[in-house]
Coordinates of N, CA, C and O in Angstrom, one line a residue:
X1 N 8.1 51.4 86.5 CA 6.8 51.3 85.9 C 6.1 50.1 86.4 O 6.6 49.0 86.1
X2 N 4.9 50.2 87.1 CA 4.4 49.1 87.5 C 2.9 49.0 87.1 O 2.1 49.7 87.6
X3 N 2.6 47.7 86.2 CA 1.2 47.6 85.4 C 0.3 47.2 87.0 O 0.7 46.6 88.0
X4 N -1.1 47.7 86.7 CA -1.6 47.6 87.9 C -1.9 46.1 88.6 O -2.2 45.6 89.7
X5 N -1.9 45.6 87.0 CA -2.7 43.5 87.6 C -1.3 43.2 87.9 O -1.4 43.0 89.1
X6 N -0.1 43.0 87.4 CA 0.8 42.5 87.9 C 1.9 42.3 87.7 O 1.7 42.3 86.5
X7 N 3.5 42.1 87.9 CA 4.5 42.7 87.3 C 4.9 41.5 86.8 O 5.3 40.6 87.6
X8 N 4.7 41.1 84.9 CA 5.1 40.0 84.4 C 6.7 39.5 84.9 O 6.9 38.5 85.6
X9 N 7.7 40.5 84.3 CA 8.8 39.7 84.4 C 9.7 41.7 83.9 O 9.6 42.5 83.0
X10 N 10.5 41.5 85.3 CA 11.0 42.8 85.2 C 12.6 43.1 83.9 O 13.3 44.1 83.8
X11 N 12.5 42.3 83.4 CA 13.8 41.8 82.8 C 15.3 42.3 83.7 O 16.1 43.1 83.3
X12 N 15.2 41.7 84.7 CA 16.2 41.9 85.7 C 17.7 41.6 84.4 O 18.8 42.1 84.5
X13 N 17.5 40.8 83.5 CA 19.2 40.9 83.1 C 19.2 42.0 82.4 O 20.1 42.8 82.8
X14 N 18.6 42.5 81.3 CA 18.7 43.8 81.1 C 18.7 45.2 81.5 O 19.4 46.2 81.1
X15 N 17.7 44.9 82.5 CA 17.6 46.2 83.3 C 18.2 46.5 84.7 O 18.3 47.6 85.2
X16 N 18.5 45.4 85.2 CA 19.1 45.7 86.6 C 17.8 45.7 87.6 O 18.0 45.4 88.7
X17 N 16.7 45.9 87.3 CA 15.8 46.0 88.2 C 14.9 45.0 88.3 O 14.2 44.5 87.4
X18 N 15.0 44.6 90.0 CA 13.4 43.2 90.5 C 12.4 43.4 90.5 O 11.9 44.5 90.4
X19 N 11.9 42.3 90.8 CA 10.3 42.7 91.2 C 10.0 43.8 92.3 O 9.2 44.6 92.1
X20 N 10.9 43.6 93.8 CA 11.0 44.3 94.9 C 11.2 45.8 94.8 O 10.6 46.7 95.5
X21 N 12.5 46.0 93.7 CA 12.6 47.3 93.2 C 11.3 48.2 92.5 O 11.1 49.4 92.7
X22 N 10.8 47.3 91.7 CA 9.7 48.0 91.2 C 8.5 48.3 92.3 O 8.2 49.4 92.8
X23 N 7.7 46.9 92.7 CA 7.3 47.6 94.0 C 7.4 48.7 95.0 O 6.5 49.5 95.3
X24 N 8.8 48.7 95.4 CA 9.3 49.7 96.5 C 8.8 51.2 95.8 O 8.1 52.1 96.4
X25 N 9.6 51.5 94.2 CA 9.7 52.7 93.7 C 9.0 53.1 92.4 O 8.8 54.1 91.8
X26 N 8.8 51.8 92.0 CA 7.9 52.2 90.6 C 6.4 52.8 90.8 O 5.7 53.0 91.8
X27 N 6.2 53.0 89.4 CA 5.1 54.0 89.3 C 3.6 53.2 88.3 O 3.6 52.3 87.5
X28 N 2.7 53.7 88.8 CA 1.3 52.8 88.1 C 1.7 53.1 86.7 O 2.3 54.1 86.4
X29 N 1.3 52.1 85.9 CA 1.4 52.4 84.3 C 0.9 53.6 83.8 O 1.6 54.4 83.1
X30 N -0.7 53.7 84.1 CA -1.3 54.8 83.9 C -0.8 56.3 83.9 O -0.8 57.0 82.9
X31 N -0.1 56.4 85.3 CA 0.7 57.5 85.5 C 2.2 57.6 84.5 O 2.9 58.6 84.2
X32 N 2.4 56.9 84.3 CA 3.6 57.0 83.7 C 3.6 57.2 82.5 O 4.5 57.8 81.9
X33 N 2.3 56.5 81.8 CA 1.7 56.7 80.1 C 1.3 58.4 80.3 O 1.6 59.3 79.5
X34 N 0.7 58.5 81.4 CA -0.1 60.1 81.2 C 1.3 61.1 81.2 O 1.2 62.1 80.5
X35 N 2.2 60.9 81.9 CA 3.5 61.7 81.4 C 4.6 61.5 80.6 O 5.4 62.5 80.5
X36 N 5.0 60.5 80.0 CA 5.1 60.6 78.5 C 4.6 61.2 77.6 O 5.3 61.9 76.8
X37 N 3.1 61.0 77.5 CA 2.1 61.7 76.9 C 2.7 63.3 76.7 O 3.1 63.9 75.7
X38 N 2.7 63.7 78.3 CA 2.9 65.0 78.5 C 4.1 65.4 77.8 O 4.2 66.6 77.5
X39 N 5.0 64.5 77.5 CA 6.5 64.9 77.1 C 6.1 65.3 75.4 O 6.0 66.4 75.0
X40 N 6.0 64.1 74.7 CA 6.0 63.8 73.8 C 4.6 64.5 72.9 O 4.1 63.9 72.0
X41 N 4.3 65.6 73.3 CA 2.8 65.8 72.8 C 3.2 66.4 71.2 O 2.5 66.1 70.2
X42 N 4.1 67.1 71.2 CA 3.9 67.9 70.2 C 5.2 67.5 69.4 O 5.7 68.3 68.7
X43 N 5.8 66.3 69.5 CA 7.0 65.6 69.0 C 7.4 64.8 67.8 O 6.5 64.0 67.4
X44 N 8.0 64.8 67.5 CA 8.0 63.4 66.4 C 9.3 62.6 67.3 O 10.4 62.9 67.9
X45 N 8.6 61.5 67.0 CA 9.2 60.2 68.5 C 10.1 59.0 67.3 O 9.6 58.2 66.5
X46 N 11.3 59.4 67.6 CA 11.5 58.5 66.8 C 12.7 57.3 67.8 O 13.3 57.4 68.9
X47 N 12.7 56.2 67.0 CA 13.1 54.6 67.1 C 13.5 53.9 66.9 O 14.3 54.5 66.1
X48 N 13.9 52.7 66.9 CA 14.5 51.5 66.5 C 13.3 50.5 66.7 O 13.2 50.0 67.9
X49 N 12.3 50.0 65.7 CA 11.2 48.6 66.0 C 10.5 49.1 67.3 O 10.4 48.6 68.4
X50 N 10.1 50.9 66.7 CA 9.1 51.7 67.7 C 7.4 51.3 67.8 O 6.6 51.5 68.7
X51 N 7.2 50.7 66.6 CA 5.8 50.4 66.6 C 5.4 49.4 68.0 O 4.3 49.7 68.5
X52 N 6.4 48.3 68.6 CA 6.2 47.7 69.9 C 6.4 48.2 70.8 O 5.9 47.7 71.8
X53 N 7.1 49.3 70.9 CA 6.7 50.3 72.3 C 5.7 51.2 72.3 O 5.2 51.4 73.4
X54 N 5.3 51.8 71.1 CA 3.9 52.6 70.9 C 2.7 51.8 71.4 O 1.9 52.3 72.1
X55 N 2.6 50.4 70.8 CA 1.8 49.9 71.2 C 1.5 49.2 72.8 O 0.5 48.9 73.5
X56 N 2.4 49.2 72.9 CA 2.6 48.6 74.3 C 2.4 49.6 75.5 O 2.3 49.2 76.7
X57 N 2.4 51.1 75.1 CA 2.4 52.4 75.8 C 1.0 52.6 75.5 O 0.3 53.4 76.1
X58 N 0.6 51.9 74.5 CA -1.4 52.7 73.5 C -0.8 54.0 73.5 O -1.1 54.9 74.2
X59 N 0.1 54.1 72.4 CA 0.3 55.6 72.1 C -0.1 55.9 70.6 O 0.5 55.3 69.7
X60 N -0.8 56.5 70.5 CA -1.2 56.6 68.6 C -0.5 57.8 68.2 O -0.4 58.6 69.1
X61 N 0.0 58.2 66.8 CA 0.4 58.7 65.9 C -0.5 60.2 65.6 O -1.7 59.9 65.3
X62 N -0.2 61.3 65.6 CA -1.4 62.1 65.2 C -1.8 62.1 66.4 O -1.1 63.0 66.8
X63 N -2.5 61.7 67.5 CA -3.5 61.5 69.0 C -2.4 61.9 69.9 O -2.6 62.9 70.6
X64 N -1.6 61.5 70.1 CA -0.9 61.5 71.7 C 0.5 61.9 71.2 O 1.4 62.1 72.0
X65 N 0.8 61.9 69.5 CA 2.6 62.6 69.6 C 1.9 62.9 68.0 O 0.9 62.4 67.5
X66 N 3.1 64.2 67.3 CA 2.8 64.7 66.3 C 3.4 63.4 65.0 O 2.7 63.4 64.0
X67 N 4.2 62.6 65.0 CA 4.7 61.9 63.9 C 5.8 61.0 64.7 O 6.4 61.2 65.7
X68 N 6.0 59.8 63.6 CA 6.9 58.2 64.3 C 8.0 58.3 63.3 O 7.8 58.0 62.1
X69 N 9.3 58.7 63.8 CA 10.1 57.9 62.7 C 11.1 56.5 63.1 O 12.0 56.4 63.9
X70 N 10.8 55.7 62.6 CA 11.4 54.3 63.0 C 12.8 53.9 62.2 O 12.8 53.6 61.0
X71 N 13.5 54.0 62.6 CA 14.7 53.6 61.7 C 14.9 52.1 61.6 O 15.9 51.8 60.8
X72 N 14.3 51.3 62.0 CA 14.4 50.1 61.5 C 13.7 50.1 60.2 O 14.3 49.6 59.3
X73 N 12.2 50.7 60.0 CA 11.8 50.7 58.9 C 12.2 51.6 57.6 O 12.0 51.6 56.4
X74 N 13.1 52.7 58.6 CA 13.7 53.4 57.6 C 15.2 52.7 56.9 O 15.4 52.9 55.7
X75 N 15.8 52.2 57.5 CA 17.0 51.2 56.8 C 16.7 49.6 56.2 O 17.6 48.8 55.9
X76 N 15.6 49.4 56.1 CA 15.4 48.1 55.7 C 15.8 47.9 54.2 O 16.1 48.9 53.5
X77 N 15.8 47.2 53.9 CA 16.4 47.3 52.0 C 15.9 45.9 51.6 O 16.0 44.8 52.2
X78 N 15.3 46.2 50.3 CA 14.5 45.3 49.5 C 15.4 43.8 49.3 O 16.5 44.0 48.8
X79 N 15.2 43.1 49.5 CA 15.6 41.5 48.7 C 15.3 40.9 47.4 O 14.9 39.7 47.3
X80 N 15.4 41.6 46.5 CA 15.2 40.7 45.2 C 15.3 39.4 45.1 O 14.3 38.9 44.6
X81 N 16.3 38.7 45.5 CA 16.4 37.1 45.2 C 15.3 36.8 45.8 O 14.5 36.6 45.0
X82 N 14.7 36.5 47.2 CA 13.6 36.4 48.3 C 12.3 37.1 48.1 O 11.3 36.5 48.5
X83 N 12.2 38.4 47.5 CA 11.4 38.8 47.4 C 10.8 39.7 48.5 O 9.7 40.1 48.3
X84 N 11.3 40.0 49.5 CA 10.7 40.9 50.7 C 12.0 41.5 51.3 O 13.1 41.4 50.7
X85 N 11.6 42.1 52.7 CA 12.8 42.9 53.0 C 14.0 42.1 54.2 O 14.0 41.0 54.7
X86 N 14.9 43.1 54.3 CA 15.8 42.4 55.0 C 15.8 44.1 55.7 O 15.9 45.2 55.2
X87 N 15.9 43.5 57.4 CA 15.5 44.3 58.6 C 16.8 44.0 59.5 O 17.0 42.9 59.6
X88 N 17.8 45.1 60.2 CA 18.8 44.9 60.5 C 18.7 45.7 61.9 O 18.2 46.8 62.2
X89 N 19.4 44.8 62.6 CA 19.2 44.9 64.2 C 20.0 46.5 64.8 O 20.7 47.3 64.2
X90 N 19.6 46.7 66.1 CA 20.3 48.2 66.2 C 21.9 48.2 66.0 O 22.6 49.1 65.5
X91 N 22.5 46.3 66.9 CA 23.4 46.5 67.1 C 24.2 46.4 65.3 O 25.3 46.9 65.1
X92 N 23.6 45.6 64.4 CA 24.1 45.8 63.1 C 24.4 47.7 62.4 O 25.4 48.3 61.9
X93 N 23.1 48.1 62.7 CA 23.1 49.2 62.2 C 24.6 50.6 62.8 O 25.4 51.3 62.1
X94 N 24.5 50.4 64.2 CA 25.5 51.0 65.1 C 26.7 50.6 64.0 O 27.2 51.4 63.2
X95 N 27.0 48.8 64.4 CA 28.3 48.7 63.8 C 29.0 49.2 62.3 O 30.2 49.5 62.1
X96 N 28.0 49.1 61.7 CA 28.0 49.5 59.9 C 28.0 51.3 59.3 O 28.6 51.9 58.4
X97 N 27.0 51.4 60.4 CA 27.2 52.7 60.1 C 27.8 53.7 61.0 O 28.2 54.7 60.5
X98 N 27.9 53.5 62.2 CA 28.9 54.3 63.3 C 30.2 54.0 63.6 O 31.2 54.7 63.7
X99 N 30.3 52.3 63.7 CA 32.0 51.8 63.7 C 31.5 51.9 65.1 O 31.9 52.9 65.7
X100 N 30.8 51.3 65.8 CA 30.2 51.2 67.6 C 30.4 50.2 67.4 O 30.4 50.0 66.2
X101 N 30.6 49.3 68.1 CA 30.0 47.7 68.5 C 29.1 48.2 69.6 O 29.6 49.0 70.5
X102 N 28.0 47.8 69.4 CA 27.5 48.0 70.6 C 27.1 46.7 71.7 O 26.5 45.7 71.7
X103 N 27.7 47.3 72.6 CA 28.1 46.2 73.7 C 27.1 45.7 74.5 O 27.0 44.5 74.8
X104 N 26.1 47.0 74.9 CA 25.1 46.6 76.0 C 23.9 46.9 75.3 O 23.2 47.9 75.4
X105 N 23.6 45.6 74.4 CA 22.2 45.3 74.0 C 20.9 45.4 74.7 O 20.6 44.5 75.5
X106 N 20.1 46.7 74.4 CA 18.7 47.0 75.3 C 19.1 47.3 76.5 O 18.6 46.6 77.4
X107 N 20.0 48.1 76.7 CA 20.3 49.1 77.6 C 19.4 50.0 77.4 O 19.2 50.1 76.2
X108 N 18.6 50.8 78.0 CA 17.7 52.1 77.6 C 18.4 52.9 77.0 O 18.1 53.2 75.9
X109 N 19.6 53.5 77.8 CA 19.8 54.7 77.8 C 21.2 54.3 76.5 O 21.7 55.2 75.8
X110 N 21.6 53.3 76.3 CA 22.8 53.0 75.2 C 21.9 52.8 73.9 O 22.5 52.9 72.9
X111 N 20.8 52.6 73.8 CA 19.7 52.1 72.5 C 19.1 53.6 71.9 O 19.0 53.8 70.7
X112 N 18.8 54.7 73.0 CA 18.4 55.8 72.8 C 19.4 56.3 72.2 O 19.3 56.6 71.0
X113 N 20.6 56.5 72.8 CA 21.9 57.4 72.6 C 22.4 57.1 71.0 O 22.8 58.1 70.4
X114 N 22.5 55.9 70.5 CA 22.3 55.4 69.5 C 21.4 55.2 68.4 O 21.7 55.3 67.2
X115 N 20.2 55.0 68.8 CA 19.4 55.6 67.5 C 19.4 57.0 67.3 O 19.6 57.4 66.2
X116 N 19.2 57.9 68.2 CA 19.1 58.9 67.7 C 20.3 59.8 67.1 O 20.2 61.0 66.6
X117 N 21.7 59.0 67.1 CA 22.9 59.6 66.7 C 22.4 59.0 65.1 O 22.3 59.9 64.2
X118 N 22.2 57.8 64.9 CA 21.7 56.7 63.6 C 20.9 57.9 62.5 O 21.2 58.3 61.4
X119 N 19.6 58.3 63.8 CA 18.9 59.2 62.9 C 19.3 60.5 62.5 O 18.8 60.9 61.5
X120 N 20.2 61.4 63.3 CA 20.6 62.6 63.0 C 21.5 62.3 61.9 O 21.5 63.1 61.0
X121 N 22.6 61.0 62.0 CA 23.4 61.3 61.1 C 23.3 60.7 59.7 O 24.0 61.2 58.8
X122 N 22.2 59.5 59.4 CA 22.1 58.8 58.4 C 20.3 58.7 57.8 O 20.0 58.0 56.9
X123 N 19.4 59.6 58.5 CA 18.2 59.4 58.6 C 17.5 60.4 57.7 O 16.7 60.2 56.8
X124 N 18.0 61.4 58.3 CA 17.4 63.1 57.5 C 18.0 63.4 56.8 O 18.3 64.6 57.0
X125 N 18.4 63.1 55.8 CA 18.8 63.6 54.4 C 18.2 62.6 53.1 O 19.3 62.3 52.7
X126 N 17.7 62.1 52.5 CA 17.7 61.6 51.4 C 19.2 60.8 50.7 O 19.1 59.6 50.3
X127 N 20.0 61.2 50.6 CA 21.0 60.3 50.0 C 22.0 59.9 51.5 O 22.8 58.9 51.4
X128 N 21.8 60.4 52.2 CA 22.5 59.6 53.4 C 21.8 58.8 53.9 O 22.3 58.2 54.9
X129 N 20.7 58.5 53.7 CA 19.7 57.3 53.8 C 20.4 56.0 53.4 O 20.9 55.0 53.9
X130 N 20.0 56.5 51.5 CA 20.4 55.5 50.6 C 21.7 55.0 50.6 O 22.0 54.0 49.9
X131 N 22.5 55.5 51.2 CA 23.8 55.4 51.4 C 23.8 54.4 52.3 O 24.1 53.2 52.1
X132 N 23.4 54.8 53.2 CA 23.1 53.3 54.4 C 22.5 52.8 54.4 O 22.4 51.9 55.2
X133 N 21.9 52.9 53.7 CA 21.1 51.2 53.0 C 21.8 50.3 52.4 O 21.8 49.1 52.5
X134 N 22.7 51.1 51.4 CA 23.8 50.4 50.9 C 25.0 50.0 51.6 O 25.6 49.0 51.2
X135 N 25.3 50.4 52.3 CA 26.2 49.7 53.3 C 26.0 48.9 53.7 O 26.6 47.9 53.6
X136 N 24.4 49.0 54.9 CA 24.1 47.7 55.5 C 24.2 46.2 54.7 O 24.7 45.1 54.9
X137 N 23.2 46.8 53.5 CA 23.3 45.8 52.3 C 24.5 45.2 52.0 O 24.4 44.0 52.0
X138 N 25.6 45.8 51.7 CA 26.9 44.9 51.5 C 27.2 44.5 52.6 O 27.8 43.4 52.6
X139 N 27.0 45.2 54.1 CA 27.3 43.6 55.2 C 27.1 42.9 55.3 O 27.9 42.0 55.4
X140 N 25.6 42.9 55.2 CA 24.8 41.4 55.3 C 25.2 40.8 54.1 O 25.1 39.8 54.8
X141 N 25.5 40.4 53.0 CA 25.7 40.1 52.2 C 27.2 39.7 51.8 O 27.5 39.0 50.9
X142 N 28.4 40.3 52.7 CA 29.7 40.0 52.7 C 29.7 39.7 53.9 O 30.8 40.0 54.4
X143 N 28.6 39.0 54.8 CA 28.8 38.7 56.3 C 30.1 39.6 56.7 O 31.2 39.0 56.9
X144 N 30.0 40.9 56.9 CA 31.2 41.8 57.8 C 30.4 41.9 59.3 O 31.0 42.3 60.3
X145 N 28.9 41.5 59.3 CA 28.7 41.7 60.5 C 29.2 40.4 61.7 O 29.0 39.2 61.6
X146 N 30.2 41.3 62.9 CA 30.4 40.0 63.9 C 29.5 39.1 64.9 O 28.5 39.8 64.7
X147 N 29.1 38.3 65.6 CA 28.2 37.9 66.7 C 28.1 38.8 67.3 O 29.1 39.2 67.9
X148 N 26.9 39.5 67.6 CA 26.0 40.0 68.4 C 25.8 39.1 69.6 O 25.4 38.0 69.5
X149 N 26.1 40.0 71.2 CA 25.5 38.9 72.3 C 24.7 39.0 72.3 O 24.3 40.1 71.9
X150 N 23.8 38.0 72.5 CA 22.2 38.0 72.5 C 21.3 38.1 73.8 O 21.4 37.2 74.7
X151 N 20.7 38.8 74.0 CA 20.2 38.3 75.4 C 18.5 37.4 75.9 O 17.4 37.5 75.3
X152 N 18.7 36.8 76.6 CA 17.8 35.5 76.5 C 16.9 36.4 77.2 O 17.2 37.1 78.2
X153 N 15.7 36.4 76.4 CA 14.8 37.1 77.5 C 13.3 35.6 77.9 O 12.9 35.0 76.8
X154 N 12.8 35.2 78.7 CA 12.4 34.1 78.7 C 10.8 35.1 78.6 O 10.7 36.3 78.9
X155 N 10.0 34.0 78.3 CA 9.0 34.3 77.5 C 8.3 35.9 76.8 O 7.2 36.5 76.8
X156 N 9.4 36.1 76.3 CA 9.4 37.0 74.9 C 10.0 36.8 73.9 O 11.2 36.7 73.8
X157 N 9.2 36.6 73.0 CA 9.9 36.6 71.4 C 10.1 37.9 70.9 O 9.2 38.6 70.6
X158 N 11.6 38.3 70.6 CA 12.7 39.1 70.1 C 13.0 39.0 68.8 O 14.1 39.4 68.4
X159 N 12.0 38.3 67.9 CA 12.3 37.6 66.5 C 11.0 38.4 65.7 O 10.5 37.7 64.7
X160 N 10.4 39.5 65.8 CA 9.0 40.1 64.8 C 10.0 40.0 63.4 O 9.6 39.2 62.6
X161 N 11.3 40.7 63.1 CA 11.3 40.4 61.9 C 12.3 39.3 61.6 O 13.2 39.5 60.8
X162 N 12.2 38.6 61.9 CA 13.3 37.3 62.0 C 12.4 35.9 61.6 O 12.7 35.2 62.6
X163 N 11.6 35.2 60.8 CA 10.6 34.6 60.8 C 11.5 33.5 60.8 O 10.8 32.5 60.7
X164 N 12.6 33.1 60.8 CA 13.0 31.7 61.1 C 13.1 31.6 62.8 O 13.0 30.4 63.2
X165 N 13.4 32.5 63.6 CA 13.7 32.3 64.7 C 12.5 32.6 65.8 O 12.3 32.0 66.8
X166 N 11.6 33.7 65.1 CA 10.4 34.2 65.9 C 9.3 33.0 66.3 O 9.0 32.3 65.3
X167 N 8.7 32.6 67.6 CA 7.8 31.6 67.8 C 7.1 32.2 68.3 O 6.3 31.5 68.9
X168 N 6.9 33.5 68.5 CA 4.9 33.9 69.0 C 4.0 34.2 67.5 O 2.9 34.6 67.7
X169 N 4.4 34.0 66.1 CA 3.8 33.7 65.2 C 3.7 35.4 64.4 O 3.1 35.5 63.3

């Protein structure tokens, strides 16, 4: 996928792919939004902290796909002591509720394969929801979650729901 003003930063540690690569074989943004589009028309598109790839595609809700389901916002669980929510990362969610560690953090194709196992198995039902909410909740809370590798991505902030760590505001 290649934006037409210029290719910021290809996240070569994540993705495996350079600048040169994208050049040689990628595709204009445009085209690549206009077939998504095509895929996704009559879908419900669901995610992991989807609202930043919708936006970043300009894909609206109702306009360009039938409905969003986001499983970060679907597993979040309230904070009484704090007062607001507490938002739990893919690789938390994998480990708590699948027994995955998931190894290769923002992999495309390991993040997809995983949320959408997340959503089929703990998403669509009503009490298998609340159930994993309550799980996650006693992890975070009995720290059962282990270190997560992190990956450095340089100038992107990876912290929207993390407000002690996040610095694009």
């Amino acid at each position: 996928l290649v934006d037409e003003e210029s290719i910021f930063d290809p996240l070569t540690q994540i993705t495996g792919l350079t600048v040169a690569d994208l050049q040689e074989k990628g595709i204009l943004f445009e085209e690549a939004r206009t077939r998504v589009k095509e895929i996704i028309a009559d879908s419900i598109v669901v995610g992991h902290a989807l609202s930043n790839d919708l936006e970043w595609m300009r894909l609206k809700e109702g306009i360009d796909f039938r409905e969003s389901k986001d499983i970060c916002d679907l597993f979040k669980s309230f904070n009484s002591k704090y007062g607001n929510y507490n938002y739990f990362s893919l690789a938390q969610e994998a480990y708590a509720l699948l027994r995955v560690r998931h190894v290769y953090p923002h992999a495309p194709e390991d993040d997809a394969a995983l949320t959408m196992r997340l959503y089929q198995e703990h998403c669509k039902h009503h009490p298998s929801l609340q159930r994993a909410r309550e799980t996650l909740k006693r992890h975070r809370y009995r720290r059962l979650f282990p270190l997560f590798p992190r990956v450095e991505k340089p100038n992107i902030c990876s912290f929207k729901y993390n407000e002690k760590e996040c610095w694009c505001g």
